[in-house]
Amino acid sequence: MSRDNPVCLGPDHLKNRSTNLVGKSTSCYPSLSVDGRATGVVSHVGAVVLLRAAERAGLTGALSDALAPWRKPLASHDPGKIVLDIAVALALGGDCLADVGLLRAEPGVFGPVASDPTVSRLITTLAADASKALAAIDSARASARAAAWAAAGQHSPGHGIDADHPLIVDL
């Protein structure tokens, strides 16, 4: 796990956590609170469920670690968070890189979001070595997926699946 970016930690961060970290956020995204005052309405707050699931499965930390080789020395935005922000923008209905602006409009929910030029530069950098970048992203996704299925236990889609009991998908 990368210690260069202690904010985006994976699922193993709790095992080695010291008491002086208690109370500090381990999320790339701000903490939220809910009240009944009917002010501060956020239109895309449903994406928080998606982000918290990604955090619990370790996707935020895994992407941060996997894409660390592409991080510029003085960069203020983590490539893993940028890629996750793009994915969230797509989940919210976006269809191009500029749609990360949906997240940028709500810094209290999504934290600091990279500018369009920064996103574009990262994608250009990743595309220059596409096979390595895709392998890194695939590795992070596989790690998070394995953690999610392990956490799901008997409710996992792959629970009890083997050669004698194959998974059957009825289309």
Short mmCIF file of N, CA and C in Angstrom, two decimals:
data_model
loop_
_atom_site.label_atom_id
_atom_site.label_comp_id
_atom_site.label_asym_id
_atom_site.label_seq_id
_atom_site.Cartn_x
_atom_site.Cartn_y
_atom_site.Cartn_z
N MET A 1 0.85 -1.18 0.00
CA MET A 1 0.00 0.00 0.00
C MET A 1 0.89 1.23 0.00
N SER A 2 0.59 2.15 -0.82
CA SER A 2 1.40 3.36 -0.97
C SER A 2 1.26 4.24 0.27
N ARG A 3 2.36 4.64 0.81
CA ARG A 3 2.34 5.57 1.94
C ARG A 3 2.50 7.01 1.46
N ASP A 4 2.74 7.19 0.14
CA ASP A 4 2.85 8.53 -0.40
C ASP A 4 1.50 9.24 -0.36
N ASN A 5 0.43 8.48 -0.43
CA ASN A 5 -0.91 9.05 -0.42
C ASN A 5 -1.70 8.36 0.69
N PRO A 6 -1.47 8.72 1.96
CA PRO A 6 -2.12 8.02 3.06
C PRO A 6 -3.62 8.23 3.13
N VAL A 7 -4.16 9.15 2.35
CA VAL A 7 -5.60 9.41 2.39
C VAL A 7 -6.38 8.31 1.68
N CYS A 8 -5.82 7.73 0.62
CA CYS A 8 -6.52 6.72 -0.17
C CYS A 8 -5.99 5.34 0.17
N LEU A 9 -6.44 4.79 1.26
CA LEU A 9 -5.93 3.50 1.70
C LEU A 9 -6.86 2.37 1.30
N GLY A 10 -6.29 1.21 1.12
CA GLY A 10 -7.06 0.03 0.71
C GLY A 10 -7.65 -0.68 1.91
N PRO A 11 -8.21 -1.91 1.71
CA PRO A 11 -8.91 -2.62 2.77
C PRO A 11 -8.00 -3.11 3.88
N ASP A 12 -6.69 -3.22 3.65
CA ASP A 12 -5.79 -3.73 4.67
C ASP A 12 -5.32 -2.65 5.63
N HIS A 13 -5.71 -1.40 5.39
CA HIS A 13 -5.19 -0.31 6.22
C HIS A 13 -5.63 -0.44 7.67
N LEU A 14 -6.74 -1.07 7.95
CA LEU A 14 -7.22 -1.17 9.32
C LEU A 14 -6.41 -2.16 10.14
N LYS A 15 -5.77 -3.14 9.49
CA LYS A 15 -5.01 -4.16 10.20
C LYS A 15 -3.80 -3.57 10.91
N ASN A 16 -3.14 -2.60 10.30
CA ASN A 16 -1.92 -2.03 10.83
C ASN A 16 -2.11 -0.62 11.35
N ARG A 17 -3.32 -0.27 11.65
CA ARG A 17 -3.64 1.10 12.04
C ARG A 17 -3.24 1.35 13.48
N SER A 18 -2.53 2.43 13.71
CA SER A 18 -2.16 2.78 15.08
C SER A 18 -3.24 3.68 15.68
N THR A 19 -3.22 3.80 17.00
CA THR A 19 -4.27 4.57 17.66
C THR A 19 -4.21 6.05 17.32
N ASN A 20 -3.05 6.56 16.90
CA ASN A 20 -3.01 7.99 16.58
C ASN A 20 -3.64 8.29 15.23
N LEU A 21 -4.11 7.28 14.50
CA LEU A 21 -4.86 7.53 13.28
C LEU A 21 -6.37 7.52 13.52
N VAL A 22 -6.79 7.12 14.71
CA VAL A 22 -8.21 7.04 14.99
C VAL A 22 -8.82 8.43 14.84
N GLY A 23 -9.93 8.49 14.12
CA GLY A 23 -10.61 9.75 13.92
C GLY A 23 -10.19 10.49 12.67
N LYS A 24 -9.09 10.07 12.05
CA LYS A 24 -8.66 10.71 10.81
C LYS A 24 -9.29 9.98 9.63
N SER A 25 -9.64 10.73 8.61
CA SER A 25 -10.28 10.15 7.44
C SER A 25 -9.28 9.33 6.64
N THR A 26 -9.73 8.17 6.15
CA THR A 26 -8.91 7.36 5.26
C THR A 26 -9.53 7.36 3.88
N SER A 27 -10.32 8.36 3.59
CA SER A 27 -11.04 8.43 2.32
C SER A 27 -10.48 9.54 1.44
N CYS A 28 -10.55 9.32 0.13
CA CYS A 28 -10.19 10.37 -0.83
C CYS A 28 -11.33 11.38 -0.94
N TYR A 29 -12.45 11.05 -0.35
CA TYR A 29 -13.66 11.87 -0.49
C TYR A 29 -14.08 12.37 0.89
N PRO A 30 -14.70 13.54 0.96
CA PRO A 30 -15.09 14.13 2.25
C PRO A 30 -16.14 13.30 2.99
N SER A 31 -16.13 13.42 4.31
CA SER A 31 -17.19 12.82 5.12
C SER A 31 -18.45 13.65 4.94
N LEU A 32 -19.57 12.98 4.99
CA LEU A 32 -20.85 13.68 4.84
C LEU A 32 -21.67 13.52 6.10
N SER A 33 -22.53 14.49 6.34
CA SER A 33 -23.49 14.38 7.43
C SER A 33 -24.86 14.76 6.88
N VAL A 34 -25.87 14.25 7.53
CA VAL A 34 -27.24 14.50 7.08
C VAL A 34 -28.00 15.18 8.21
N ASP A 35 -28.78 16.17 7.85
CA ASP A 35 -29.67 16.80 8.81
C ASP A 35 -31.01 17.08 8.14
N GLY A 36 -31.95 17.58 8.87
CA GLY A 36 -33.29 17.81 8.34
C GLY A 36 -33.60 19.25 8.02
N ARG A 37 -32.59 20.08 7.82
CA ARG A 37 -32.83 21.51 7.60
C ARG A 37 -33.25 21.85 6.18
N ALA A 38 -33.19 20.91 5.27
CA ALA A 38 -33.59 21.12 3.87
C ALA A 38 -32.75 22.18 3.17
N THR A 39 -31.51 22.31 3.59
CA THR A 39 -30.58 23.19 2.89
C THR A 39 -29.40 22.35 2.46
N GLY A 40 -28.66 22.83 1.51
CA GLY A 40 -27.49 22.09 1.05
C GLY A 40 -27.86 20.84 0.28
N VAL A 41 -28.92 20.91 -0.50
CA VAL A 41 -29.35 19.76 -1.29
C VAL A 41 -28.32 19.49 -2.38
N VAL A 42 -27.98 18.23 -2.55
CA VAL A 42 -26.99 17.82 -3.54
C VAL A 42 -27.66 16.86 -4.51
N SER A 43 -27.58 17.17 -5.79
CA SER A 43 -28.30 16.37 -6.78
C SER A 43 -27.68 15.00 -7.04
N HIS A 44 -26.39 14.85 -6.85
CA HIS A 44 -25.73 13.57 -7.16
C HIS A 44 -25.22 12.85 -5.92
N VAL A 45 -25.86 13.08 -4.80
CA VAL A 45 -25.38 12.47 -3.56
C VAL A 45 -25.51 10.94 -3.59
N GLY A 46 -26.35 10.40 -4.45
CA GLY A 46 -26.46 8.95 -4.58
C GLY A 46 -25.16 8.30 -5.00
N ALA A 47 -24.29 9.05 -5.64
CA ALA A 47 -22.99 8.52 -6.06
C ALA A 47 -22.12 8.19 -4.85
N VAL A 48 -22.45 8.76 -3.69
CA VAL A 48 -21.67 8.48 -2.49
C VAL A 48 -21.74 7.00 -2.14
N VAL A 49 -22.88 6.36 -2.36
CA VAL A 49 -23.00 4.92 -2.10
C VAL A 49 -21.99 4.16 -2.97
N LEU A 50 -21.90 4.55 -4.22
CA LEU A 50 -20.94 3.93 -5.13
C LEU A 50 -19.51 4.15 -4.65
N LEU A 51 -19.20 5.37 -4.23
CA LEU A 51 -17.85 5.67 -3.76
C LEU A 51 -17.51 4.92 -2.48
N ARG A 52 -18.45 4.87 -1.55
CA ARG A 52 -18.18 4.15 -0.29
C ARG A 52 -18.00 2.65 -0.55
N ALA A 53 -18.74 2.10 -1.50
CA ALA A 53 -18.54 0.69 -1.87
C ALA A 53 -17.15 0.49 -2.46
N ALA A 54 -16.72 1.42 -3.30
CA ALA A 54 -15.38 1.35 -3.89
C ALA A 54 -14.31 1.43 -2.80
N GLU A 55 -14.53 2.28 -1.81
CA GLU A 55 -13.58 2.39 -0.71
C GLU A 55 -13.53 1.12 0.12
N ARG A 56 -14.70 0.59 0.48
CA ARG A 56 -14.77 -0.62 1.31
C ARG A 56 -14.12 -1.81 0.61
N ALA A 57 -14.25 -1.87 -0.70
CA ALA A 57 -13.65 -2.97 -1.45
C ALA A 57 -12.16 -2.73 -1.70
N GLY A 58 -11.68 -1.54 -1.39
CA GLY A 58 -10.26 -1.24 -1.57
C GLY A 58 -9.91 -0.72 -2.95
N LEU A 59 -10.92 -0.37 -3.75
CA LEU A 59 -10.64 0.09 -5.11
C LEU A 59 -9.90 1.42 -5.13
N THR A 60 -10.24 2.33 -4.22
CA THR A 60 -9.57 3.64 -4.23
C THR A 60 -8.08 3.48 -3.97
N GLY A 61 -7.73 2.71 -2.97
CA GLY A 61 -6.32 2.49 -2.65
C GLY A 61 -5.61 1.68 -3.72
N ALA A 62 -6.29 0.67 -4.26
CA ALA A 62 -5.68 -0.17 -5.30
C ALA A 62 -5.40 0.64 -6.56
N LEU A 63 -6.34 1.50 -6.95
CA LEU A 63 -6.11 2.35 -8.13
C LEU A 63 -4.97 3.34 -7.87
N SER A 64 -4.95 3.90 -6.67
CA SER A 64 -3.89 4.84 -6.32
C SER A 64 -2.52 4.17 -6.41
N ASP A 65 -2.42 2.97 -5.87
CA ASP A 65 -1.16 2.23 -5.92
C ASP A 65 -0.80 1.81 -7.34
N ALA A 66 -1.78 1.28 -8.06
CA ALA A 66 -1.53 0.76 -9.41
C ALA A 66 -1.11 1.86 -10.38
N LEU A 67 -1.66 3.04 -10.20
CA LEU A 67 -1.37 4.14 -11.13
C LEU A 67 -0.28 5.09 -10.61
N ALA A 68 0.32 4.75 -9.48
CA ALA A 68 1.39 5.58 -8.92
C ALA A 68 2.55 5.82 -9.89
N PRO A 69 2.93 4.84 -10.72
CA PRO A 69 4.03 5.11 -11.66
C PRO A 69 3.74 6.25 -12.65
N TRP A 70 2.48 6.58 -12.85
CA TRP A 70 2.12 7.64 -13.79
C TRP A 70 1.91 8.98 -13.10
N ARG A 71 2.09 9.01 -11.79
CA ARG A 71 1.91 10.27 -11.06
C ARG A 71 3.15 11.14 -11.21
N LYS A 72 2.94 12.38 -11.61
CA LYS A 72 4.05 13.33 -11.75
C LYS A 72 4.54 13.72 -10.36
N PRO A 73 5.84 13.99 -10.20
CA PRO A 73 6.41 14.27 -8.88
C PRO A 73 5.72 15.41 -8.11
N LEU A 74 5.30 16.45 -8.78
CA LEU A 74 4.69 17.58 -8.09
C LEU A 74 3.17 17.64 -8.27
N ALA A 75 2.58 16.55 -8.72
CA ALA A 75 1.14 16.53 -8.98
C ALA A 75 0.34 16.68 -7.69
N SER A 76 -0.75 17.42 -7.76
CA SER A 76 -1.62 17.55 -6.59
C SER A 76 -2.81 16.60 -6.67
N HIS A 77 -3.05 16.00 -7.83
CA HIS A 77 -4.16 15.06 -7.99
C HIS A 77 -3.63 13.65 -8.20
N ASP A 78 -4.19 12.71 -7.46
CA ASP A 78 -3.81 11.31 -7.56
C ASP A 78 -4.42 10.69 -8.82
N PRO A 79 -3.63 10.03 -9.66
CA PRO A 79 -4.18 9.40 -10.88
C PRO A 79 -5.29 8.40 -10.58
N GLY A 80 -5.18 7.67 -9.47
CA GLY A 80 -6.22 6.71 -9.11
C GLY A 80 -7.55 7.39 -8.83
N LYS A 81 -7.50 8.52 -8.12
CA LYS A 81 -8.73 9.25 -7.84
C LYS A 81 -9.30 9.85 -9.12
N ILE A 82 -8.44 10.32 -10.01
CA ILE A 82 -8.92 10.88 -11.27
C ILE A 82 -9.66 9.81 -12.07
N VAL A 83 -9.09 8.62 -12.15
CA VAL A 83 -9.75 7.53 -12.89
C VAL A 83 -11.06 7.15 -12.22
N LEU A 84 -11.08 7.09 -10.89
CA LEU A 84 -12.32 6.78 -10.18
C LEU A 84 -13.35 7.89 -10.37
N ASP A 85 -12.91 9.13 -10.37
CA ASP A 85 -13.83 10.25 -10.64
C ASP A 85 -14.45 10.14 -12.03
N ILE A 86 -13.65 9.74 -13.01
CA ILE A 86 -14.18 9.55 -14.37
C ILE A 86 -15.24 8.45 -14.36
N ALA A 87 -14.96 7.35 -13.65
CA ALA A 87 -15.92 6.25 -13.58
C ALA A 87 -17.22 6.69 -12.92
N VAL A 88 -17.11 7.49 -11.85
CA VAL A 88 -18.31 7.98 -11.17
C VAL A 88 -19.09 8.92 -12.09
N ALA A 89 -18.39 9.78 -12.81
CA ALA A 89 -19.07 10.68 -13.76
C ALA A 89 -19.83 9.87 -14.81
N LEU A 90 -19.23 8.78 -15.28
CA LEU A 90 -19.93 7.91 -16.23
C LEU A 90 -21.16 7.26 -15.59
N ALA A 91 -21.01 6.82 -14.34
CA ALA A 91 -22.15 6.21 -13.63
C ALA A 91 -23.28 7.21 -13.43
N LEU A 92 -22.95 8.48 -13.33
CA LEU A 92 -23.96 9.53 -13.16
C LEU A 92 -24.60 9.94 -14.48
N GLY A 93 -24.16 9.33 -15.57
CA GLY A 93 -24.76 9.63 -16.87
C GLY A 93 -23.86 10.40 -17.81
N GLY A 94 -22.65 10.69 -17.38
CA GLY A 94 -21.72 11.40 -18.25
C GLY A 94 -21.31 10.53 -19.43
N ASP A 95 -20.85 11.19 -20.48
CA ASP A 95 -20.42 10.42 -21.65
C ASP A 95 -19.10 10.92 -22.23
N CYS A 96 -18.42 11.81 -21.51
CA CYS A 96 -17.11 12.27 -21.97
C CYS A 96 -16.29 12.71 -20.75
N LEU A 97 -14.99 12.89 -20.95
CA LEU A 97 -14.12 13.24 -19.84
C LEU A 97 -14.51 14.54 -19.16
N ALA A 98 -15.02 15.48 -19.92
CA ALA A 98 -15.41 16.78 -19.35
C ALA A 98 -16.55 16.66 -18.34
N ASP A 99 -17.23 15.53 -18.34
CA ASP A 99 -18.34 15.35 -17.40
C ASP A 99 -17.89 15.16 -15.96
N VAL A 100 -16.57 15.09 -15.71
CA VAL A 100 -16.12 15.12 -14.32
C VAL A 100 -16.49 16.46 -13.69
N GLY A 101 -16.87 17.42 -14.51
CA GLY A 101 -17.37 18.69 -14.00
C GLY A 101 -18.59 18.52 -13.12
N LEU A 102 -19.36 17.44 -13.34
CA LEU A 102 -20.50 17.13 -12.47
C LEU A 102 -20.02 16.97 -11.03
N LEU A 103 -18.88 16.34 -10.86
CA LEU A 103 -18.32 16.12 -9.53
C LEU A 103 -17.66 17.38 -9.00
N ARG A 104 -16.98 18.10 -9.88
CA ARG A 104 -16.29 19.32 -9.48
C ARG A 104 -17.26 20.35 -8.92
N ALA A 105 -18.51 20.30 -9.36
CA ALA A 105 -19.53 21.25 -8.90
C ALA A 105 -19.95 21.00 -7.46
N GLU A 106 -19.58 19.85 -6.90
CA GLU A 106 -19.95 19.49 -5.53
C GLU A 106 -18.72 19.11 -4.71
N PRO A 107 -17.82 20.06 -4.42
CA PRO A 107 -16.59 19.72 -3.70
C PRO A 107 -16.85 19.19 -2.29
N GLY A 108 -17.96 19.55 -1.69
CA GLY A 108 -18.29 19.04 -0.37
C GLY A 108 -18.63 17.56 -0.38
N VAL A 109 -18.99 17.04 -1.53
CA VAL A 109 -19.33 15.62 -1.67
C VAL A 109 -18.17 14.84 -2.28
N PHE A 110 -17.54 15.40 -3.31
CA PHE A 110 -16.54 14.65 -4.08
C PHE A 110 -15.11 15.11 -3.83
N GLY A 111 -14.93 16.12 -2.98
CA GLY A 111 -13.58 16.59 -2.71
C GLY A 111 -12.99 17.31 -3.90
N PRO A 112 -11.68 17.53 -3.87
CA PRO A 112 -11.04 18.20 -5.00
C PRO A 112 -11.05 17.30 -6.23
N VAL A 113 -11.56 17.80 -7.32
CA VAL A 113 -11.64 17.05 -8.58
C VAL A 113 -10.73 17.75 -9.58
N ALA A 114 -9.95 16.97 -10.29
CA ALA A 114 -9.00 17.51 -11.25
C ALA A 114 -9.70 18.33 -12.33
N SER A 115 -9.00 19.33 -12.83
CA SER A 115 -9.53 20.15 -13.92
C SER A 115 -9.58 19.34 -15.21
N ASP A 116 -10.36 19.82 -16.18
CA ASP A 116 -10.44 19.13 -17.47
C ASP A 116 -9.06 18.97 -18.12
N PRO A 117 -8.20 20.00 -18.12
CA PRO A 117 -6.87 19.80 -18.71
C PRO A 117 -6.04 18.74 -17.97
N THR A 118 -6.16 18.68 -16.64
CA THR A 118 -5.42 17.68 -15.88
C THR A 118 -5.92 16.28 -16.22
N VAL A 119 -7.23 16.11 -16.31
CA VAL A 119 -7.81 14.82 -16.69
C VAL A 119 -7.31 14.43 -18.07
N SER A 120 -7.35 15.36 -18.99
CA SER A 120 -6.91 15.10 -20.36
C SER A 120 -5.44 14.71 -20.41
N ARG A 121 -4.60 15.40 -19.64
CA ARG A 121 -3.17 15.07 -19.61
C ARG A 121 -2.94 13.67 -19.06
N LEU A 122 -3.69 13.30 -18.01
CA LEU A 122 -3.54 11.96 -17.45
C LEU A 122 -3.92 10.90 -18.48
N ILE A 123 -5.05 11.09 -19.14
CA ILE A 123 -5.49 10.11 -20.14
C ILE A 123 -4.46 10.01 -21.27
N THR A 124 -3.90 11.13 -21.69
CA THR A 124 -2.86 11.12 -22.72
C THR A 124 -1.63 10.35 -22.24
N THR A 125 -1.25 10.56 -20.99
CA THR A 125 -0.10 9.86 -20.41
C THR A 125 -0.37 8.36 -20.32
N LEU A 126 -1.56 7.99 -19.85
CA LEU A 126 -1.91 6.57 -19.75
C LEU A 126 -1.98 5.93 -21.13
N ALA A 127 -2.51 6.66 -22.10
CA ALA A 127 -2.65 6.13 -23.46
C ALA A 127 -1.29 5.89 -24.12
N ALA A 128 -0.27 6.63 -23.69
CA ALA A 128 1.07 6.45 -24.26
C ALA A 128 1.62 5.07 -23.96
N ASP A 129 1.16 4.46 -22.88
CA ASP A 129 1.55 3.09 -22.53
C ASP A 129 0.29 2.34 -22.14
N ALA A 130 -0.63 2.27 -23.09
CA ALA A 130 -1.98 1.76 -22.83
C ALA A 130 -1.99 0.36 -22.26
N SER A 131 -1.17 -0.54 -22.78
CA SER A 131 -1.22 -1.92 -22.29
C SER A 131 -0.82 -2.00 -20.82
N LYS A 132 0.21 -1.25 -20.41
CA LYS A 132 0.62 -1.24 -19.00
C LYS A 132 -0.44 -0.57 -18.13
N ALA A 133 -0.99 0.54 -18.61
CA ALA A 133 -2.00 1.27 -17.84
C ALA A 133 -3.25 0.42 -17.65
N LEU A 134 -3.70 -0.22 -18.72
CA LEU A 134 -4.89 -1.08 -18.61
C LEU A 134 -4.63 -2.27 -17.71
N ALA A 135 -3.43 -2.83 -17.77
CA ALA A 135 -3.09 -3.95 -16.88
C ALA A 135 -3.11 -3.49 -15.42
N ALA A 136 -2.61 -2.29 -15.16
CA ALA A 136 -2.61 -1.75 -13.79
C ALA A 136 -4.04 -1.54 -13.29
N ILE A 137 -4.89 -0.97 -14.14
CA ILE A 137 -6.29 -0.74 -13.76
C ILE A 137 -7.01 -2.07 -13.58
N ASP A 138 -6.77 -3.02 -14.48
CA ASP A 138 -7.39 -4.35 -14.35
C ASP A 138 -6.97 -5.04 -13.06
N SER A 139 -5.71 -4.90 -12.70
CA SER A 139 -5.21 -5.50 -11.47
C SER A 139 -5.90 -4.89 -10.25
N ALA A 140 -6.06 -3.58 -10.25
CA ALA A 140 -6.75 -2.90 -9.14
C ALA A 140 -8.20 -3.35 -9.06
N ARG A 141 -8.85 -3.45 -10.20
CA ARG A 141 -10.25 -3.90 -10.23
C ARG A 141 -10.37 -5.33 -9.73
N ALA A 142 -9.46 -6.20 -10.15
CA ALA A 142 -9.51 -7.60 -9.73
C ALA A 142 -9.31 -7.72 -8.23
N SER A 143 -8.40 -6.94 -7.69
CA SER A 143 -8.15 -6.94 -6.25
C SER A 143 -9.40 -6.50 -5.48
N ALA A 144 -10.02 -5.42 -5.94
CA ALA A 144 -11.23 -4.91 -5.28
C ALA A 144 -12.39 -5.89 -5.41
N ARG A 145 -12.52 -6.48 -6.59
CA ARG A 145 -13.60 -7.45 -6.80
C ARG A 145 -13.42 -8.65 -5.87
N ALA A 146 -12.19 -9.15 -5.75
CA ALA A 146 -11.92 -10.28 -4.86
C ALA A 146 -12.24 -9.92 -3.41
N ALA A 147 -11.88 -8.70 -3.01
CA ALA A 147 -12.19 -8.26 -1.64
C ALA A 147 -13.70 -8.15 -1.43
N ALA A 148 -14.41 -7.64 -2.42
CA ALA A 148 -15.87 -7.51 -2.31
C ALA A 148 -16.53 -8.88 -2.22
N TRP A 149 -16.09 -9.82 -3.06
CA TRP A 149 -16.70 -11.15 -3.02
C TRP A 149 -16.35 -11.86 -1.72
N ALA A 150 -15.13 -11.66 -1.22
CA ALA A 150 -14.75 -12.27 0.06
C ALA A 150 -15.61 -11.70 1.19
N ALA A 151 -15.86 -10.40 1.16
CA ALA A 151 -16.70 -9.77 2.18
C ALA A 151 -18.14 -10.24 2.09
N ALA A 152 -18.60 -10.56 0.89
CA ALA A 152 -19.98 -11.02 0.70
C ALA A 152 -20.18 -12.44 1.21
N GLY A 153 -19.10 -13.18 1.37
CA GLY A 153 -19.20 -14.55 1.90
C GLY A 153 -20.12 -15.42 1.08
N GLN A 154 -21.09 -16.03 1.74
CA GLN A 154 -22.00 -16.95 1.05
C GLN A 154 -22.94 -16.23 0.09
N HIS A 155 -22.98 -14.91 0.14
CA HIS A 155 -23.83 -14.15 -0.78
C HIS A 155 -23.08 -13.75 -2.05
N SER A 156 -21.82 -14.13 -2.12
CA SER A 156 -21.01 -13.83 -3.30
C SER A 156 -21.54 -14.60 -4.51
N PRO A 157 -21.50 -13.99 -5.69
CA PRO A 157 -21.95 -14.69 -6.90
C PRO A 157 -21.16 -15.97 -7.17
N GLY A 158 -19.93 -16.02 -6.67
CA GLY A 158 -19.11 -17.20 -6.93
C GLY A 158 -19.10 -18.20 -5.79
N HIS A 159 -19.89 -17.97 -4.73
CA HIS A 159 -19.89 -18.87 -3.58
C HIS A 159 -20.40 -20.25 -3.99
N GLY A 160 -19.63 -21.26 -3.68
CA GLY A 160 -20.03 -22.63 -3.97
C GLY A 160 -19.89 -23.04 -5.43
N ILE A 161 -19.30 -22.19 -6.25
CA ILE A 161 -19.14 -22.50 -7.66
C ILE A 161 -17.85 -23.28 -7.85
N ASP A 162 -17.95 -24.42 -8.49
CA ASP A 162 -16.78 -25.22 -8.84
C ASP A 162 -17.12 -26.05 -10.08
N ALA A 163 -16.25 -26.98 -10.43
CA ALA A 163 -16.46 -27.78 -11.64
C ALA A 163 -17.74 -28.61 -11.55
N ASP A 164 -18.08 -29.05 -10.35
CA ASP A 164 -19.29 -29.85 -10.18
C ASP A 164 -20.56 -29.00 -10.07
N HIS A 165 -20.40 -27.76 -9.68
CA HIS A 165 -21.53 -26.84 -9.52
C HIS A 165 -21.23 -25.53 -10.25
N PRO A 166 -21.29 -25.53 -11.56
CA PRO A 166 -20.92 -24.32 -12.33
C PRO A 166 -21.97 -23.22 -12.19
N LEU A 167 -21.52 -22.02 -12.41
CA LEU A 167 -22.42 -20.87 -12.42
C LEU A 167 -23.17 -20.87 -13.75
N ILE A 168 -24.48 -20.83 -13.68
CA ILE A 168 -25.31 -20.83 -14.88
C ILE A 168 -25.98 -19.47 -14.99
N VAL A 169 -25.78 -18.82 -16.11
CA VAL A 169 -26.40 -17.52 -16.36
C VAL A 169 -27.46 -17.73 -17.42
N ASP A 170 -28.71 -17.52 -17.05
CA ASP A 170 -29.83 -17.71 -17.97
C ASP A 170 -30.16 -16.38 -18.63
N LEU A 171 -29.84 -16.28 -19.90
CA LEU A 171 -30.14 -15.06 -20.64
C LEU A 171 -31.46 -15.21 -21.32
#
